[in-house]
GROMACS .gro file of C-alpha atoms in nm:
model
  476
    1MET     CA    1   0.000   0.000   0.000
    2GLU     CA    2   0.113   0.357  -0.070
    3VAL     CA    3  -0.037   0.705  -0.052
    4ILE     CA    4   0.008   0.942  -0.349
    5ARG     CA    5  -0.133   1.268  -0.473
    6VAL     CA    6  -0.430   1.234  -0.703
    7PRO     CA    7  -0.276   1.154  -1.042
    8VAL     CA    8  -0.377   1.286  -1.382
    9MET     CA    9  -0.649   1.054  -1.511
   10ALA     CA   10  -0.798   0.949  -1.842
   11ARG     CA   11  -1.177   0.936  -1.819
   12VAL     CA   12  -1.339   0.603  -1.911
   13PRO     CA   13  -1.654   0.673  -2.114
   14GLN     CA   14  -1.976   0.531  -1.972
   15GLY     CA   15  -1.785   0.371  -1.686
   16PRO     CA   16  -1.935   0.322  -1.340
   17VAL     CA   17  -1.987   0.638  -1.135
   18ALA     CA   18  -1.725   0.525  -0.886
   19LEU     CA   19  -1.460   0.485  -1.156
   20LEU     CA   20  -1.289   0.825  -1.180
   21GLY     CA   21  -1.052   0.718  -1.458
   22LEU     CA   22  -0.726   0.545  -1.542
   23ALA     CA   23  -0.385   0.674  -1.437
   24ASN     CA   24  -0.020   0.599  -1.504
   25LEU     CA   25   0.172   0.473  -1.202
   26ARG     CA   26   0.537   0.405  -1.281
   27GLY     CA   27   0.454   0.267  -1.624
   28ALA     CA   28   0.149   0.064  -1.519
   29VAL     CA   29  -0.213   0.149  -1.596
   30LEU     CA   30  -0.399   0.197  -1.269
   31PRO     CA   31  -0.779   0.224  -1.228
   32VAL     CA   32  -0.878   0.504  -0.989
   33ALA     CA   33  -1.200   0.483  -0.784
   34GLY     CA   34  -1.360   0.746  -0.559
   35LEU     CA   35  -1.442   0.643  -0.202
   36ARG     CA   36  -1.717   0.905  -0.185
   37GLU     CA   37  -1.873   0.756  -0.498
   38LEU     CA   38  -1.841   0.402  -0.360
   39LEU     CA   39  -2.027   0.514  -0.048
   40LYS     CA   40  -2.284   0.705  -0.258
   41LYS     CA   41  -2.188   1.034  -0.095
   42PRO     CA   42  -2.191   1.371  -0.281
   43PRO     CA   43  -1.862   1.432  -0.469
   44ALA     CA   44  -1.619   1.692  -0.337
   45ALA     CA   45  -1.370   1.912  -0.519
   46VAL     CA   46  -1.006   1.798  -0.511
   47SER     CA   47  -0.810   1.999  -0.255
   48GLY     CA   48  -0.451   2.009  -0.136
   49ALA     CA   49  -0.535   1.741   0.120
   50THR     CA   50  -0.695   1.497  -0.125
   51ARG     CA   51  -0.496   1.179  -0.166
   52ALA     CA   52  -0.511   0.847  -0.351
   53ILE     CA   53  -0.443   0.526  -0.158
   54VAL     CA   54  -0.298   0.253  -0.381
   55LEU     CA   55  -0.424  -0.089  -0.270
   56ASP     CA   56  -0.357  -0.441  -0.394
   57ILE     CA   57  -0.676  -0.647  -0.380
   58GLY     CA   58  -0.562  -0.908  -0.628
   59ALA     CA   59  -0.499  -0.627  -0.875
   60PRO     CA   60  -0.376  -0.273  -0.797
   61ILE     CA   61  -0.636   0.004  -0.765
   62ALA     CA   62  -0.618   0.360  -0.630
   63LEU     CA   63  -0.883   0.491  -0.392
   64VAL     CA   64  -0.933   0.870  -0.376
   65VAL     CA   65  -1.011   1.002  -0.026
   66ASP     CA   66  -1.063   1.352   0.112
   67SER     CA   67  -0.749   1.330   0.327
   68VAL     CA   68  -0.522   1.090   0.513
   69GLU     CA   69  -0.515   1.152   0.890
   70THR     CA   70  -0.285   0.894   1.049
   71LEU     CA   71  -0.133   0.552   0.997
   72GLU     CA   72  -0.205   0.333   1.299
   73ALA     CA   73  -0.102  -0.015   1.408
   74VAL     CA   74  -0.399  -0.176   1.585
   75ASP     CA   75  -0.403  -0.474   1.818
   76PRO     CA   76  -0.650  -0.726   1.673
   77ALA     CA   77  -0.804  -0.757   2.020
   78GLN     CA   78  -0.916  -0.394   1.995
   79ILE     CA   79  -1.116  -0.453   1.676
   80GLU     CA   80  -1.486  -0.499   1.739
   81THR     CA   81  -1.650  -0.718   1.475
   82ARG     CA   82  -1.980  -0.815   1.640
   83GLN     CA   83  -2.154  -0.480   1.595
   84ASN     CA   84  -2.016  -0.391   1.254
   85GLU     CA   85  -2.351  -0.424   1.075
   86MET     CA   86  -2.530  -0.209   1.333
   87SER     CA   87  -2.273   0.071   1.310
   88ALA     CA   88  -2.274   0.083   0.928
   89GLU     CA   89  -2.437   0.390   0.774
   90GLY     CA   90  -2.586   0.420   0.428
   91SER     CA   91  -2.390   0.218   0.173
   92GLU     CA   92  -2.105   0.135   0.411
   93LYS     CA   93  -1.983  -0.224   0.426
   94LEU     CA   94  -1.773  -0.285   0.737
   95LEU     CA   95  -1.530  -0.547   0.858
   96GLY     CA   96  -1.521  -0.396   1.205
   97ALA     CA   97  -1.430  -0.087   1.410
   98PHE     CA   98  -1.172   0.021   1.668
   99PRO     CA   99  -1.114   0.319   1.901
  100THR     CA  100  -0.861   0.579   1.788
  101GLY     CA  101  -0.706   0.903   1.913
  102ARG     CA  102  -0.716   1.065   2.253
  103GLN     CA  103  -1.092   1.111   2.230
  104LYS     CA  104  -1.128   0.739   2.160
  105GLN     CA  105  -1.334   0.807   1.853
  106VAL     CA  106  -1.454   0.510   1.651
  107ALA     CA  107  -1.268   0.434   1.328
  108LYS     CA  108  -1.460   0.209   1.092
  109ILE     CA  109  -1.285  -0.057   0.887
  110LEU     CA  110  -1.437  -0.060   0.539
  111ASP     CA  111  -1.474  -0.381   0.341
  112ILE     CA  112  -1.320  -0.238   0.023
  113LYS     CA  113  -1.354  -0.560  -0.176
  114VAL     CA  114  -1.728  -0.577  -0.117
  115LEU     CA  115  -1.770  -0.208  -0.203
  116LEU     CA  116  -1.579  -0.251  -0.527
  117GLU     CA  117  -1.769  -0.566  -0.620
  118ALA     CA  118  -2.095  -0.379  -0.568
  119ALA     CA  119  -1.979  -0.094  -0.795
  120PHE     CA  120  -1.799  -0.301  -1.059
  121ALA     CA  121  -1.920  -0.626  -1.210
  122LYS     CA  122  -1.632  -0.859  -1.125
  123ARG     CA  123  -1.522  -1.110  -1.384
  124ALA     CA  124  -1.300  -1.413  -1.351
  125GLY     CA  125  -0.932  -1.342  -1.414
  126ALA     CA  126  -0.905  -1.630  -1.658
  127VAL     CA  127  -1.188  -1.489  -1.867
  128HIS     CA  128  -1.025  -1.146  -1.862
  129GLN     CA  129  -0.687  -1.288  -1.959
  130ALA     CA  130  -0.839  -1.488  -2.244
  131ARG     CA  131  -1.025  -1.185  -2.368
  132GLY     CA  132  -0.706  -0.980  -2.357
  133SER     CA  133  -0.516  -1.228  -2.572
  134ARG     CA  134  -0.806  -1.256  -2.814
  135GLY     CA  135  -0.824  -0.878  -2.833
  136ALA     CA  136  -0.454  -0.850  -2.917
  137ALA     CA  137  -0.489  -1.118  -3.183
  138LYS     CA  138  -0.792  -0.940  -3.324
  139LEU     CA  139  -0.598  -0.614  -3.344
  140GLU     CA  140  -0.303  -0.782  -3.514
  141HIS     CA  141  -0.531  -0.955  -3.763
  142ALA     CA  142  -0.714  -0.635  -3.843
  143SER     CA  143  -0.385  -0.455  -3.897
  144SER     CA  144  -0.271  -0.706  -4.158
  145ASN     CA  145  -0.598  -0.721  -4.351
  146SER     CA  146  -0.570  -0.607  -4.709
  147ARG     CA  147  -0.792  -0.323  -4.825
  148ASN     CA  148  -0.949  -0.233  -5.156
  149ALA     CA  149  -0.871   0.131  -5.086
  150GLU     CA  150  -0.547   0.320  -5.028
  151MET     CA  151  -0.538   0.515  -4.704
  152ILE     CA  152  -0.395   0.862  -4.768
  153VAL     CA  153  -0.328   1.166  -4.549
  154THR     CA  154  -0.424   1.493  -4.719
  155PHE     CA  155  -0.301   1.845  -4.652
  156MET     CA  156  -0.320   2.188  -4.812
  157VAL     CA  157  -0.034   2.359  -4.996
  158ALA     CA  158  -0.085   2.689  -5.181
  159GLY     CA  159  -0.462   2.639  -5.187
  160GLN     CA  160  -0.443   2.288  -5.336
  161GLU     CA  161  -0.500   1.950  -5.173
  162PHE     CA  162  -0.212   1.702  -5.177
  163ALA     CA  163  -0.167   1.366  -5.009
  164LEU     CA  164   0.089   1.107  -4.900
  165PRO     CA  165   0.026   0.735  -4.844
  166LEU     CA  166  -0.057   0.673  -4.478
  167GLU     CA  167   0.213   0.409  -4.441
  168VAL     CA  168   0.492   0.665  -4.493
  169VAL     CA  169   0.346   0.924  -4.251
  170GLN     CA  170   0.461   0.873  -3.894
  171GLU     CA  171   0.266   1.157  -3.733
  172ILE     CA  172   0.129   1.507  -3.788
  173LEU     CA  173   0.231   1.782  -3.546
  174PRO     CA  174   0.167   2.155  -3.504
  175LEU     CA  175   0.458   2.367  -3.626
  176PRO     CA  176   0.692   2.403  -3.322
  177GLU     CA  177   0.756   2.745  -3.175
  178THR     CA  178   1.133   2.692  -3.173
  179VAL     CA  179   1.308   2.627  -3.506
  180ALA     CA  180   1.687   2.660  -3.542
  181ALA     CA  181   1.814   2.785  -3.877
  182VAL     CA  182   2.064   2.575  -4.075
  183ALA     CA  183   2.363   2.768  -4.212
  184ARG     CA  184   2.400   2.787  -4.592
  185ALA     CA  185   2.084   2.582  -4.640
  186GLU     CA  186   1.855   2.607  -4.940
  187GLN     CA  187   1.538   2.808  -4.916
  188ILE     CA  188   1.327   2.493  -4.887
  189VAL     CA  189   1.513   2.398  -4.565
  190LEU     CA  190   1.328   2.591  -4.292
  191GLY     CA  191   1.555   2.470  -4.011
  192VAL     CA  192   1.579   2.205  -3.743
  193THR     CA  193   1.358   2.148  -3.439
  194SER     CA  194   1.354   1.901  -3.150
  195VAL     CA  195   1.076   1.644  -3.124
  196ARG     CA  196   1.092   1.408  -2.824
  197ASP     CA  197   1.470   1.451  -2.787
  198THR     CA  198   1.533   1.385  -3.159
  199LEU     CA  199   1.640   1.652  -3.408
  200LEU     CA  200   1.393   1.689  -3.695
  201PRO     CA  201   1.486   1.880  -4.014
  202LEU     CA  202   1.195   2.088  -4.151
  203LEU     CA  203   1.138   2.133  -4.523
  204SER     CA  204   0.887   2.354  -4.700
  205LEU     CA  205   0.632   2.159  -4.904
  206ARG     CA  206   0.567   2.479  -5.096
  207GLY     CA  207   0.929   2.483  -5.210
  208LEU     CA  208   0.944   2.110  -5.279
  209LEU     CA  209   0.635   2.132  -5.501
  210GLY     CA  210   0.760   2.428  -5.703
  211PHE     CA  211   0.556   2.700  -5.534
  212SER     CA  212   0.703   3.009  -5.374
  213ALA     CA  213   0.899   2.887  -5.072
  214GLY     CA  214   0.864   3.216  -4.886
  215HIS     CA  215   0.758   3.127  -4.533
  216THR     CA  216   0.525   3.330  -4.313
  217ARG     CA  217   0.434   3.159  -3.987
  218ASP     CA  218   0.065   3.060  -3.957
  219ASP     CA  219  -0.110   2.887  -3.664
  220ARG     CA  220  -0.275   2.647  -3.909
  221GLU     CA  221   0.055   2.507  -4.037
  222LYS     CA  222   0.127   2.142  -3.969
  223VAL     CA  223   0.439   1.928  -3.982
  224VAL     CA  224   0.397   1.597  -4.165
  225VAL     CA  225   0.667   1.367  -4.022
  226MET     CA  226   0.790   1.092  -4.255
  227ASN     CA  227   1.091   0.861  -4.277
  228VAL     CA  228   1.312   0.900  -4.583
  229SER     CA  229   1.610   0.666  -4.627
  230GLY     CA  230   1.630   0.610  -4.252
  231THR     CA  231   1.609   0.982  -4.173
  232GLN     CA  232   1.309   1.151  -4.012
  233VAL     CA  233   1.201   1.458  -4.206
  234GLY     CA  234   0.927   1.710  -4.127
  235LEU     CA  235   0.735   1.854  -4.422
  236VAL     CA  236   0.568   2.186  -4.341
  237ALA     CA  237   0.223   2.217  -4.500
  238ASP     CA  238  -0.022   2.507  -4.491
  239GLY     CA  239  -0.266   2.289  -4.300
  240ALA     CA  240  -0.381   1.929  -4.247
  241ARG     CA  241  -0.703   1.827  -4.418
  242ALA     CA  242  -0.821   1.468  -4.374
  243ILE     CA  243  -0.750   1.096  -4.373
  244VAL     CA  244  -0.922   0.942  -4.675
  245ALA     CA  245  -0.980   0.586  -4.794
  246ALA     CA  246  -0.918   0.639  -5.165
  247GLU     CA  247  -1.094   0.378  -5.380
  248ALA     CA  248  -0.840   0.212  -5.609
  249GLU     CA  249  -1.060   0.249  -5.917
  250LEU     CA  250  -1.073   0.627  -5.866
  251ILE     CA  251  -0.693   0.670  -5.854
  252ASP     CA  252  -0.544   0.757  -6.195
  253PRO     CA  253  -0.175   0.787  -6.283
  254ILE     CA  254  -0.058   1.138  -6.360
  255PRO     CA  255  -0.082   1.220  -6.733
  256ALA     CA  256   0.244   1.159  -6.918
  257VAL     CA  257   0.265   1.520  -7.038
  258LEU     CA  258   0.282   1.634  -6.675
  259ALA     CA  259   0.504   1.350  -6.554
  260ALA     CA  260   0.768   1.453  -6.807
  261ARG     CA  261   0.795   1.804  -6.665
  262THR     CA  262   1.069   1.898  -6.418
  263GLY     CA  263   0.859   2.122  -6.194
  264GLY     CA  264   0.638   2.037  -5.896
  265GLU     CA  265   0.420   1.806  -6.106
  266SER     CA  266   0.706   1.550  -6.123
  267ARG     CA  267   0.655   1.488  -5.749
  268ILE     CA  268   0.297   1.369  -5.812
  269LYS     CA  269   0.245   1.000  -5.887
  270SER     CA  270  -0.136   0.988  -5.920
  271ILE     CA  271  -0.463   1.179  -5.886
  272TYR     CA  272  -0.758   1.071  -5.673
  273ARG     CA  273  -1.100   1.168  -5.810
  274GLY     CA  274  -1.306   1.203  -5.492
  275GLU     CA  275  -1.668   1.310  -5.452
  276ALA     CA  276  -1.762   1.220  -5.811
  277GLY     CA  277  -1.468   1.416  -5.950
  278ARG     CA  278  -1.543   1.736  -5.757
  279ARG     CA  279  -1.245   1.681  -5.526
  280LEU     CA  280  -0.912   1.619  -5.696
  281ILE     CA  281  -0.630   1.514  -5.463
  282SER     CA  282  -0.273   1.495  -5.591
  283ILE     CA  283  -0.097   1.195  -5.434
  284LEU     CA  284   0.274   1.262  -5.395
  285SER     CA  285   0.553   1.015  -5.461
  286PRO     CA  286   0.769   1.000  -5.144
  287GLU     CA  287   1.069   0.880  -5.348
  288GLN     CA  288   1.054   1.178  -5.583
  289LEU     CA  289   1.003   1.456  -5.328
  290PHE     CA  290   1.372   1.517  -5.256
  291ARG     CA  291   1.676   1.568  -5.478
  292GLU     CA  292   1.973   1.348  -5.397
  293ASP     CA  293   2.198   1.639  -5.298
  294VAL     CA  294   1.932   1.776  -5.059
  295MET     CA  295   1.896   1.437  -4.894
  296GLN     CA  296   2.273   1.405  -4.854
  297ARG     CA  297   2.283   1.741  -4.679
  298LEU     CA  298   1.992   1.651  -4.453
  299VAL     CA  299   2.142   1.316  -4.359
  300GLY     CA  300   2.476   1.479  -4.286
  301ALA     CA  301   2.322   1.751  -4.068
  302ASN     CA  302   2.110   1.499  -3.885
  303GLN     CA  303   2.399   1.262  -3.816
  304SER     CA  304   2.624   1.540  -3.689
  305GLU     CA  305   2.365   1.629  -3.424
  306LYS     CA  306   2.272   1.279  -3.313
  307THR     CA  307   2.107   1.225  -2.977
  308GLU     CA  308   2.092   0.904  -2.778
  309HIS     CA  309   1.771   0.812  -2.961
  310ALA     CA  310   1.922   0.838  -3.311
  311GLY     CA  311   2.061   0.486  -3.291
  312GLU     CA  312   1.732   0.315  -3.208
  313GLU     CA  313   1.639   0.007  -3.409
  314THR     CA  314   1.401   0.037  -3.701
  315ARG     CA  315   1.039  -0.002  -3.599
  316ALA     CA  316   0.919  -0.362  -3.613
  317LYS     CA  317   0.715  -0.455  -3.915
  318ALA     CA  318   0.426  -0.579  -3.702
  319GLU     CA  319   0.271  -0.257  -3.576
  320LEU     CA  320  -0.075  -0.125  -3.501
  321ILE     CA  321  -0.199   0.211  -3.627
  322PHE     CA  322  -0.464   0.415  -3.447
  323LEU     CA  323  -0.631   0.745  -3.526
  324VAL     CA  324  -0.626   0.941  -3.198
  325PHE     CA  325  -0.899   1.198  -3.133
  326ARG     CA  326  -0.981   1.424  -2.840
  327LEU     CA  327  -1.290   1.478  -2.630
  328GLY     CA  328  -1.204   1.746  -2.378
  329ASP     CA  329  -0.872   1.654  -2.217
  330ASP     CA  330  -0.909   1.283  -2.295
  331GLU     CA  331  -0.763   1.098  -2.592
  332PHE     CA  332  -0.923   0.799  -2.762
  333GLY     CA  333  -0.794   0.576  -3.039
  334LEU     CA  334  -0.970   0.400  -3.326
  335PRO     CA  335  -0.803   0.123  -3.529
  336ILE     CA  336  -0.712   0.281  -3.861
  337GLU     CA  337  -0.877  -0.012  -4.041
  338SER     CA  338  -1.215   0.111  -3.917
  339VAL     CA  339  -1.163   0.473  -4.029
  340VAL     CA  340  -1.305   0.561  -4.370
  341GLU     CA  341  -1.214   0.929  -4.366
  342VAL     CA  342  -1.181   1.239  -4.150
  343ALA     CA  343  -1.352   1.557  -4.265
  344GLN     CA  344  -1.502   1.886  -4.153
  345VAL     CA  345  -1.832   1.866  -3.965
  346PRO     CA  346  -2.108   1.922  -4.226
  347PRO     CA  347  -2.276   2.262  -4.193
  348GLN     CA  348  -2.620   2.103  -4.234
  349ILE     CA  349  -2.731   1.783  -4.062
  350THR     CA  350  -3.089   1.663  -4.110
  351ARG     CA  351  -3.260   1.587  -3.780
  352VAL     CA  352  -3.448   1.258  -3.746
  353PRO     CA  353  -3.750   1.253  -3.509
  354LYS     CA  354  -3.777   1.005  -3.223
  355THR     CA  355  -3.408   0.920  -3.213
  356PRO     CA  356  -3.160   0.927  -2.921
  357LYS     CA  357  -3.041   1.273  -2.816
  358PHE     CA  358  -2.682   1.200  -2.917
  359LEU     CA  359  -2.786   1.128  -3.277
  360GLU     CA  360  -2.742   1.467  -3.441
  361GLY     CA  361  -2.917   1.345  -3.755
  362VAL     CA  362  -2.814   1.214  -4.095
  363VAL     CA  363  -2.624   1.347  -4.394
  364ASN     CA  364  -2.610   1.228  -4.751
  365LEU     CA  365  -2.249   1.128  -4.809
  366ARG     CA  366  -2.206   1.062  -5.179
  367GLY     CA  367  -2.545   0.893  -5.207
  368ASP     CA  368  -2.531   0.699  -4.880
  369VAL     CA  369  -2.720   0.787  -4.564
  370LEU     CA  370  -2.466   0.852  -4.290
  371PRO     CA  371  -2.594   0.881  -3.931
  372VAL     CA  372  -2.399   1.143  -3.735
  373VAL     CA  373  -2.334   1.082  -3.365
  374ASP     CA  374  -2.212   1.352  -3.127
  375GLN     CA  375  -1.956   1.166  -2.917
  376ARG     CA  376  -1.977   1.421  -2.638
  377LYS     CA  377  -2.348   1.350  -2.595
  378ARG     CA  378  -2.285   0.980  -2.645
  379PHE     CA  379  -2.043   0.981  -2.352
  380ASP     CA  380  -2.263   1.211  -2.138
  381MET     CA  381  -2.016   1.499  -2.157
  382PRO     CA  382  -2.123   1.868  -2.153
  383ASN     CA  383  -2.186   2.040  -2.485
  384LEU     CA  384  -1.901   2.215  -2.660
  385ASP     CA  385  -1.941   2.542  -2.844
  386THR     CA  386  -1.889   2.502  -3.215
  387GLY     CA  387  -1.519   2.523  -3.291
  388ALA     CA  388  -1.305   2.511  -3.602
  389ALA     CA  389  -1.111   2.211  -3.469
  390ARG     CA  390  -1.416   1.981  -3.453
  391ARG     CA  391  -1.403   1.696  -3.702
  392LEU     CA  392  -1.627   1.423  -3.842
  393VAL     CA  393  -1.466   1.079  -3.824
  394VAL     CA  394  -1.641   0.837  -4.058
  395ILE     CA  395  -1.607   0.481  -3.929
  396LYS     CA  396  -1.722   0.148  -4.061
  397THR     CA  397  -1.817  -0.177  -3.891
  398ASP     CA  398  -1.909  -0.510  -4.043
  399ARG     CA  399  -2.262  -0.383  -4.111
  400HIS     CA  400  -2.272  -0.005  -4.097
  401ARG     CA  401  -2.106   0.330  -4.147
  402ALA     CA  402  -2.147   0.622  -3.910
  403GLY     CA  403  -1.998   0.966  -3.856
  404LEU     CA  404  -1.860   1.061  -3.514
  405ILE     CA  405  -1.831   1.429  -3.418
  406VAL     CA  406  -1.518   1.475  -3.204
  407ASP     CA  407  -1.349   1.782  -3.055
  408SER     CA  408  -1.034   1.745  -3.263
  409ILE     CA  409  -0.796   1.499  -3.424
  410SER     CA  410  -0.477   1.456  -3.222
  411HIS     CA  411  -0.247   1.242  -3.436
  412VAL     CA  412  -0.187   0.902  -3.595
  413LEU     CA  413  -0.034   0.665  -3.339
  414ARG     CA  414   0.185   0.374  -3.446
  415THR     CA  415   0.273   0.118  -3.184
  416SER     CA  416   0.357  -0.250  -3.140
  417PRO     CA  417   0.091  -0.502  -3.035
  418ASP     CA  418   0.283  -0.564  -2.711
  419SER     CA  419   0.228  -0.202  -2.602
  420VAL     CA  420  -0.153  -0.238  -2.611
  421GLU     CA  421  -0.264  -0.359  -2.270
  422PRO     CA  422  -0.606  -0.514  -2.202
  423PRO     CA  423  -0.839  -0.280  -2.012
  424PRO     CA  424  -0.846  -0.314  -1.632
  425GLU     CA  425  -1.090  -0.566  -1.490
  426LEU     CA  426  -1.390  -0.342  -1.434
  427THR     CA  427  -1.735  -0.388  -1.584
  428ASP     CA  428  -1.836  -0.592  -1.885
  429ALA     CA  429  -1.989  -0.285  -2.055
  430THR     CA  430  -1.669  -0.084  -2.015
  431SER     CA  431  -1.442  -0.369  -2.120
  432ARG     CA  432  -1.646  -0.421  -2.436
  433LEU     CA  433  -1.624  -0.054  -2.534
  434VAL     CA  434  -1.256  -0.013  -2.443
  435ARG     CA  435  -1.061  -0.269  -2.645
  436GLY     CA  436  -0.722  -0.179  -2.503
  437VAL     CA  437  -0.507   0.084  -2.334
  438VAL     CA  438  -0.191   0.244  -2.477
  439ASN     CA  439   0.021   0.392  -2.200
  440LEU     CA  440   0.241   0.671  -2.342
  441GLU     CA  441   0.457   0.693  -2.033
  442HIS     CA  442   0.714   0.936  -2.179
  443SER     CA  443   0.444   1.203  -2.217
  444GLY     CA  444   0.226   1.104  -1.922
  445ARG     CA  445  -0.071   1.026  -2.149
  446ILE     CA  446  -0.310   0.734  -2.176
  447VAL     CA  447  -0.498   0.654  -2.497
  448LEU     CA  448  -0.808   0.436  -2.467
  449VAL     CA  449  -0.854   0.222  -2.778
  450LEU     CA  450  -1.225   0.198  -2.857
  451ASP     CA  451  -1.407  -0.085  -3.032
  452PRO     CA  452  -1.591   0.074  -3.329
  453THR     CA  453  -1.868  -0.186  -3.316
  454GLU     CA  454  -1.938  -0.120  -2.947
  455LEU     CA  455  -1.963   0.256  -3.009
  456LEU     CA  456  -2.305   0.179  -3.155
  457THR     CA  457  -2.559   0.021  -2.919
  458ARG     CA  458  -2.814  -0.240  -3.019
  459ALA     CA  459  -3.079   0.032  -3.058
  460GLU     CA  460  -2.849   0.227  -3.288
  461HIS     CA  461  -2.776  -0.083  -3.496
  462GLU     CA  462  -3.148  -0.133  -3.543
  463LEU     CA  463  -3.184   0.232  -3.640
  464LEU     CA  464  -2.904   0.202  -3.896
  465ASP     CA  465  -3.062  -0.114  -4.037
  466ALA     CA  466  -3.383   0.084  -4.085
  467PHE     CA  467  -3.194   0.365  -4.261
  468GLN     CA  468  -3.033   0.119  -4.500
  469ALA     CA  469  -3.363  -0.055  -4.571
  470GLU     CA  470  -3.547   0.270  -4.647
  471GLY     CA  471  -3.269   0.426  -4.854
  472PRO     CA  472  -3.123   0.776  -4.853
  473LYS     CA  473  -3.422   0.959  -4.996
  474ALA     CA  474  -3.640   0.863  -4.702
  475HIS     CA  475  -3.442   1.081  -4.463
  476VAL     CA  476  -3.233   1.331  -4.659
   0.00000   0.00000   0.00000
């Protein structure tokens, strides 16, 4: 047992009232419960005296209490067990009581296991362990499934939409505040910045694509991080746009007359005709983006400023990819295989009568009826004022497609299957929704990996079946 300050927690959506969240304790994921909530008492604000008591009841759990008064060693003969039921108040479950302090006040001994079992539906450890291994296998299998569409990451450069294949993009970051200039560098080289203790050279996508490379800092700019010949490079774009599943039959090679040119067009390998040809996305060729002399200079500069992380082994081939989105301060992940695209929230959503409050309505997405779910309402979170960062994440399950409104998109997370832990042994409903937990210990963050199928309840599945049966014109 140990006593710690209340840690930073990741909220578990639709978890039991007594479950305050999940925390990181020395690299381990720790469920945190509230004693007030277990005893069905009104919650209290966290103060300087509030503490979390870490207990081991077969599995570690932290219990948040208003304060810790003393630590006492008690003679078993002083513990009264015969009247424990009579002295219990409200939802208290007692093992006994003993006198304490000069005033000989009565200190009650709570039966924590019984309180937790009443709040959380306990499952057998073997069942939990089996489910965890099945979940990891399911994630690995989903990651290796072939797709009929190419996943691409799109971004804006000089008012045009370009894209790179998702497999070459490691992450997308805001443009850092601190960028160090590189002496005698070309105009396309914007400088070098530090990302997680590793030096990252920054190049202008405007310059690489033949546009004016003049750089004026903008809050909307993003850094697309990719690996080129073993070197991490950051490409600065005017803004990130979306993640799109580009149908193979709608991807055309660039016309020969353009491919033969030496300008920015030579960096483009194909064109995606999205939205019935109304949205043309130029898919870049990672191999053709950089001239050989530029790459030699970048590799040399990067090697001369190596940090202890520069010699890390190449990422294992078997990896999982998640799209991470935010709701408030919490981060959630969706397997990239279930993500169809990420787009702006539609300005007009058609309301459907007699539907759950979290169903914003439906939109017609290229001829298909797409139900739109507000994830804040779905998770019983307070409303958020309309903001520019809100996004619509279109997901697919075995039977349906749906759009999820989220506060913002955080990044694309790549990790090994071993780093995805099964969710703590809590309730069946929570463990079905939360497929796994990724503990990003270096940044003190926890990402809850959600099961796309469980995001839609049985009632919602029936509603979606009705939409599909009636067709788009019945609702939009």
